[in-house]
PDB file of C-alpha atoms in Angstrom:
ATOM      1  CA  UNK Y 151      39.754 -31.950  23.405  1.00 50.00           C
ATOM      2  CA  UNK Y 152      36.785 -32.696  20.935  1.00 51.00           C
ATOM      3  CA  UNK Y 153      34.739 -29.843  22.947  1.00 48.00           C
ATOM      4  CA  UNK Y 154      37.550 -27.368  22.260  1.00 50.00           C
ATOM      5  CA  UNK Y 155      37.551 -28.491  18.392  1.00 42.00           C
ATOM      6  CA  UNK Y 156      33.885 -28.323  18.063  1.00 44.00           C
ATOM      7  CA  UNK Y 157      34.052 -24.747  19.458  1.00 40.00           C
ATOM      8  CA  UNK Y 158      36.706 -23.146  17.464  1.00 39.00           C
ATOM      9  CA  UNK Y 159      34.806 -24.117  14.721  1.00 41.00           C
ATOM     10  CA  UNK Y 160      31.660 -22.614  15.659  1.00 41.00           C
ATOM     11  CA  UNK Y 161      33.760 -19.391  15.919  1.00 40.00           C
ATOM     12  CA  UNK Y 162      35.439 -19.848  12.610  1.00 43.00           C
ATOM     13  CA  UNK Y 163      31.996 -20.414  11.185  1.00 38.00           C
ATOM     14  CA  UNK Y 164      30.425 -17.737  12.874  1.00 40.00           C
ATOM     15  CA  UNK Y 165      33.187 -14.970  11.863  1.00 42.00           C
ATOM     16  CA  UNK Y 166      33.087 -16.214   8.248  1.00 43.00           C
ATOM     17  CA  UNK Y 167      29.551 -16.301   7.719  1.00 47.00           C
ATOM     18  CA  UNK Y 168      29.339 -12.121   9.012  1.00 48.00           C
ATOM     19  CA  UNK Y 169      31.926 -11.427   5.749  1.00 48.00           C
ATOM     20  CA  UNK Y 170      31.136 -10.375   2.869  1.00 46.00           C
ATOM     21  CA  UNK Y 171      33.196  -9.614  -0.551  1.00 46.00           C
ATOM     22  CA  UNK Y 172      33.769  -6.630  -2.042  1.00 49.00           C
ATOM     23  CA  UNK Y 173      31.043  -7.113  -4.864  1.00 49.00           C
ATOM     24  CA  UNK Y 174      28.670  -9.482  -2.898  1.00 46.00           C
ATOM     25  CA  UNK Y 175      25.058  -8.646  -3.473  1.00 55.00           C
ATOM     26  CA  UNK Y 176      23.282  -5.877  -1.552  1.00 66.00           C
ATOM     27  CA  UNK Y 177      19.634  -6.678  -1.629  1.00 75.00           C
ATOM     28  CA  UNK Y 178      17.860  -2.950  -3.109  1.00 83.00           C
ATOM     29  CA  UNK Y 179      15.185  -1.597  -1.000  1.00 87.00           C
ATOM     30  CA  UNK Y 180      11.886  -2.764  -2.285  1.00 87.00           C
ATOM     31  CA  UNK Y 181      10.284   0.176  -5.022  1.00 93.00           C
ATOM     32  CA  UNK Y 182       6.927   1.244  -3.990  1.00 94.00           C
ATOM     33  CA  UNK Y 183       5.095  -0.812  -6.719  1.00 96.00           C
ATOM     34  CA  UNK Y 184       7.155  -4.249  -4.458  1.00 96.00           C
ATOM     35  CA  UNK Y 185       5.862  -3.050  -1.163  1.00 96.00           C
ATOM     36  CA  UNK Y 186       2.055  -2.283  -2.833  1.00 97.00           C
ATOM     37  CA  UNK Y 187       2.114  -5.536  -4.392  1.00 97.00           C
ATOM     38  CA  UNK Y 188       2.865  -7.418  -1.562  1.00 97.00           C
ATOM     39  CA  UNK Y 189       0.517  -5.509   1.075  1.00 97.00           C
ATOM     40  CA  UNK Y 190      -2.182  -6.581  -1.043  1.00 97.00           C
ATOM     41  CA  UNK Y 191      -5.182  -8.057   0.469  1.00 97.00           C
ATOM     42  CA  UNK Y 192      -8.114 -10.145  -0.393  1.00 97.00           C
ATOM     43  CA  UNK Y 193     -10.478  -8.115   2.251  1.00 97.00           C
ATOM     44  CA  UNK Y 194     -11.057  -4.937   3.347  1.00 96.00           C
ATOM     45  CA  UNK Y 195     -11.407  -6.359   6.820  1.00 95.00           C
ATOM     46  CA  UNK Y 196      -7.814  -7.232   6.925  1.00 96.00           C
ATOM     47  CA  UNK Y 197      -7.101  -4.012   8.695  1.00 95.00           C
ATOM     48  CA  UNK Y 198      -3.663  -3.908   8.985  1.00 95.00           C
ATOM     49  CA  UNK Y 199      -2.511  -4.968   5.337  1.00 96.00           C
ATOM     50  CA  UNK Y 200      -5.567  -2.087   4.933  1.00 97.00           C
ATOM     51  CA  UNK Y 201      -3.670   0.526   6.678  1.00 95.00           C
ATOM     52  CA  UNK Y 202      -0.140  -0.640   5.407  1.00 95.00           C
ATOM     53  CA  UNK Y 203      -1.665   0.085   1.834  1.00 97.00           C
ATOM     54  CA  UNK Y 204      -3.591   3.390   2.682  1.00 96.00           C
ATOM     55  CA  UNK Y 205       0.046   4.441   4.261  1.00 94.00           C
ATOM     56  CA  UNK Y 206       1.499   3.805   0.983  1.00 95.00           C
ATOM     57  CA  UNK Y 207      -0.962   4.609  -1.350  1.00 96.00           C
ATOM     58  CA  UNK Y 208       0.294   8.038  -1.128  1.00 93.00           C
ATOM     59  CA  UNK Y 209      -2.651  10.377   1.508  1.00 92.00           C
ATOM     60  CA  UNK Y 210      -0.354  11.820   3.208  1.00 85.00           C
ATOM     61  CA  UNK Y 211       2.066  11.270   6.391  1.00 83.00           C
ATOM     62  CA  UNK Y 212       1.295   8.819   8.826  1.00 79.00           C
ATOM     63  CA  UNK Y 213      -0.476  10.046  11.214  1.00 81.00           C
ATOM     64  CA  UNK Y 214      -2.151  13.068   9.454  1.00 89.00           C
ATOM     65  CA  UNK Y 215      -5.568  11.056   8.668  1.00 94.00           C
ATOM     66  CA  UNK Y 216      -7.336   8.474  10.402  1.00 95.00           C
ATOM     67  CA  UNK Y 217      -9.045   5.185   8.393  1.00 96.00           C
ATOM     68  CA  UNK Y 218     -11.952   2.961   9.246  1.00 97.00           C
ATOM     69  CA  UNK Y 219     -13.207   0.534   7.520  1.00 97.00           C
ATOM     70  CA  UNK Y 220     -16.836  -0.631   6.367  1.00 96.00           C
ATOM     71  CA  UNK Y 221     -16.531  -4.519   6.120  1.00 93.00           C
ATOM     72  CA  UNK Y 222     -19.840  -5.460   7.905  1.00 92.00           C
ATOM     73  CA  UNK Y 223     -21.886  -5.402   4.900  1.00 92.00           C
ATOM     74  CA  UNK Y 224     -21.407  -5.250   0.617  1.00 91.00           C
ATOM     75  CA  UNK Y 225     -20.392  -2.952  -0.683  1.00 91.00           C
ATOM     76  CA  UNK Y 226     -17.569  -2.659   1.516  1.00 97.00           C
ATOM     77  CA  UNK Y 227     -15.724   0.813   1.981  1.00 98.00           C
ATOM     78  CA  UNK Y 228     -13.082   2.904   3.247  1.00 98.00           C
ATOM     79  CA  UNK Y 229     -13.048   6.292   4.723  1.00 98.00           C
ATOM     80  CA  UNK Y 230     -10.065   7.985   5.119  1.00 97.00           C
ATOM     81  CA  UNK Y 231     -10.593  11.174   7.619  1.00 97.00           C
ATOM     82  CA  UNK Y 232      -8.158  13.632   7.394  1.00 94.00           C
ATOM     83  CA  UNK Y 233      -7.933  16.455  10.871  1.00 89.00           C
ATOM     84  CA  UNK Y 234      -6.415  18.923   8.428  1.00 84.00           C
ATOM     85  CA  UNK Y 235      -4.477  19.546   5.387  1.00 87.00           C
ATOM     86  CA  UNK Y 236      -1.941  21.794   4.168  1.00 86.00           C
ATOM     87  CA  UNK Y 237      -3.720  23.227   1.090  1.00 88.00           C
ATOM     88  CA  UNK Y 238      -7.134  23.131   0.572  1.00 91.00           C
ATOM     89  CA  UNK Y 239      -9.011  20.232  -0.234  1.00 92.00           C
ATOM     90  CA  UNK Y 240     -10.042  21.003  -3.506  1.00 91.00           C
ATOM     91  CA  UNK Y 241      -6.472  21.497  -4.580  1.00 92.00           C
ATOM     92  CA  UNK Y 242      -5.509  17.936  -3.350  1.00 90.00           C
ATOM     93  CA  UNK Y 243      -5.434  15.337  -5.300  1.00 91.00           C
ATOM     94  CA  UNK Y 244      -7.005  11.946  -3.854  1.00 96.00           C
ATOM     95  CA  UNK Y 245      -8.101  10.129  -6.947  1.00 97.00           C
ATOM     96  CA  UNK Y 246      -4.746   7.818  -7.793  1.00 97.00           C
ATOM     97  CA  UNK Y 247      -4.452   7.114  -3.582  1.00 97.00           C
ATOM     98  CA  UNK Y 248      -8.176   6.018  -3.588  1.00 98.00           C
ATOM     99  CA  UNK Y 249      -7.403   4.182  -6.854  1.00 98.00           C
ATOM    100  CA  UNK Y 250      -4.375   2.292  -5.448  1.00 98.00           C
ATOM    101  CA  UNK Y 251      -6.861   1.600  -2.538  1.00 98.00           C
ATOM    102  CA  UNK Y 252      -9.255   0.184  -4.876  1.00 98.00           C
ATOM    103  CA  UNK Y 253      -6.949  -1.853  -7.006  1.00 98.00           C
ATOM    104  CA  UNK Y 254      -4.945  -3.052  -4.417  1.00 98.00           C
ATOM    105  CA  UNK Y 255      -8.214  -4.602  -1.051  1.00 98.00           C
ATOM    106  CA  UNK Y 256      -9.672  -7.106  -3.991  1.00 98.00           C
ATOM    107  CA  UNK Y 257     -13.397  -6.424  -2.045  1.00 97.00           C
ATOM    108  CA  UNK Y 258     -12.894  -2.969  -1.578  1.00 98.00           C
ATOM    109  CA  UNK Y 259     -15.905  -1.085  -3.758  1.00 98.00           C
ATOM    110  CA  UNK Y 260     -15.834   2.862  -2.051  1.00 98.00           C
ATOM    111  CA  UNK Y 261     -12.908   4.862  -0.850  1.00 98.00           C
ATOM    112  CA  UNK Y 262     -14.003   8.302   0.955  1.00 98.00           C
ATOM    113  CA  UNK Y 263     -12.018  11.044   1.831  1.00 97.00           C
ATOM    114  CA  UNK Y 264     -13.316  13.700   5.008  1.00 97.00           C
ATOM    115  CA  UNK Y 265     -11.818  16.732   5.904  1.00 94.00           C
ATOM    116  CA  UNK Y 266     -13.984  18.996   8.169  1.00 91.00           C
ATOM    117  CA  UNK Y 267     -17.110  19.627   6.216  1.00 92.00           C
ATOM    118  CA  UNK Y 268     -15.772  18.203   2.966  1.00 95.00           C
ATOM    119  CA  UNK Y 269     -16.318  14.417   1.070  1.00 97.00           C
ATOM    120  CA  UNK Y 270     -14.121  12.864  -1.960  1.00 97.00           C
ATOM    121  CA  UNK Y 271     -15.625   9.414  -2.587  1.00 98.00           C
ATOM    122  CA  UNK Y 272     -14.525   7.213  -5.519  1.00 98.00           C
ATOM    123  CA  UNK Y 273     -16.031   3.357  -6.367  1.00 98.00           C
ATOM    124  CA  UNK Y 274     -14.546   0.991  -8.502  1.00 98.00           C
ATOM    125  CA  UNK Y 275     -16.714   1.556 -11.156  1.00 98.00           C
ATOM    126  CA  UNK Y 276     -16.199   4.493 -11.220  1.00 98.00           C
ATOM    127  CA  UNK Y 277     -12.302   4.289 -11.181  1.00 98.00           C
ATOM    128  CA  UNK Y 278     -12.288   1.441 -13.799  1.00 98.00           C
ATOM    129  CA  UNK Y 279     -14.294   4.071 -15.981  1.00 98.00           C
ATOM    130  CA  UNK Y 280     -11.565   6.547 -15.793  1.00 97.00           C
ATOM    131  CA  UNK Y 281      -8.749   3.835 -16.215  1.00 97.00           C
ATOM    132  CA  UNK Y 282     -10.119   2.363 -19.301  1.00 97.00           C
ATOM    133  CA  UNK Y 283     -10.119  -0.970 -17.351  1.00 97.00           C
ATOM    134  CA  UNK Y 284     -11.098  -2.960 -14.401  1.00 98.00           C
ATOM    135  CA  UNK Y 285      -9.098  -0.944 -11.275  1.00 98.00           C
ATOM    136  CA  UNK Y 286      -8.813  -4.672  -9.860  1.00 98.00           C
ATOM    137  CA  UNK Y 287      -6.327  -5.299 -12.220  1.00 98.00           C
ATOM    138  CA  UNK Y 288      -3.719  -3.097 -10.019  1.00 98.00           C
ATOM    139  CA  UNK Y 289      -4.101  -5.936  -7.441  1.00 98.00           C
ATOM    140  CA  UNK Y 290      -4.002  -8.790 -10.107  1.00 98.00           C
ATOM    141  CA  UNK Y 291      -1.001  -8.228 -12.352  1.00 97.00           C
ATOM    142  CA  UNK Y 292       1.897  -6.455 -11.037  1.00 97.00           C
ATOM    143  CA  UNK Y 293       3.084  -4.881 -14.115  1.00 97.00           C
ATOM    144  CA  UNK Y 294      -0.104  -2.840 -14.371  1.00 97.00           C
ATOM    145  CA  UNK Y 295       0.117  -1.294 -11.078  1.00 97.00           C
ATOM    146  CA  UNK Y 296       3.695  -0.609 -12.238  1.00 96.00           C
ATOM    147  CA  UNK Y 297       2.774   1.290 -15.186  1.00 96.00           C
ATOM    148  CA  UNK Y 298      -0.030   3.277 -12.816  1.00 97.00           C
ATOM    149  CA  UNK Y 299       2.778   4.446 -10.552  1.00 97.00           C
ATOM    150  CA  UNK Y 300       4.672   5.601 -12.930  1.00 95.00           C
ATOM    151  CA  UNK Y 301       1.835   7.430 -14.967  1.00 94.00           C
ATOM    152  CA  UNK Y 302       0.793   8.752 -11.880  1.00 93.00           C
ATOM    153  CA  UNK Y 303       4.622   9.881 -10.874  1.00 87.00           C
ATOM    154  CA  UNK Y 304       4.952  11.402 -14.058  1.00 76.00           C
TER     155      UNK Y 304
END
């Protein structure tokens, strides 16, 4: 009898815990400043937080460019190698992805974009020059690379 009691509980427990009330909290899909923040990575070596970022960083579709990484020697880069594009290189813009890619891989100091015979390369110099502050700060304080997404959504 007290294995038959024990087990219509564990049903009763089990069927209550799968309801939910009308009302009940839905937890929101994370925005795209969450899932940047929290692919974040200390190294550029870390190549899958790496790829997770240069997949949301905004280049393009998964699977229309290729990375690999430079980690065996400072300053450390990232090439991002593109088979072909849909408009013309030129016309693309590359400079907020390879920012976010900067921010975001706290070692990171080159991003490089190939297509066939043509280069985009940006350091972090560089990209803190144009942002009016250190680009690491998009991997340091999350309501900065907040306000970049949405300047650069704008």
């Amino acid at each position: 009898m007290g294995r038959r009691a024990i087990l219509v509980a564990l049903v009763i427990v089990t069927a209550l815990g799968g309801c939910s009330t009308p009302g009940s909290a839905q937890s929101e899909p994370p925005t795209r400043a969450q899932s940047l923040w929290a692919a974040r990575t200390d190294f550029v070596g870390d190549s899958s937080q790496v790829v997770t970022l240069a997949n949301g960083s905004g280049f393009g579709p998964e699977g229309s460019y290729s990375v690999s990484l430079q980690s065996w020697e400072a300053p450390y880069g990232l090439t991002v190698a593109f088979d072909s594009l849909d408009k013309p290189f030129d016309d693309v813009d590359l400079s907020s992805s390879a920012t976010l890619m900067l921010g975001l891989v706290a070692n990171l100091g080159t991003v490089s974009v190939t297509s066939e015979d043509h280069i985009y390369s940006l350091t972090s110099s560089d990209a803190s020059a144009a942002l009016g502050f250190d680009v690491k700060e998009l991997g340091r304080d999350e309501a900065k690379l907040a306000d970049y997404l949405d300047l650069i959504d704008d």
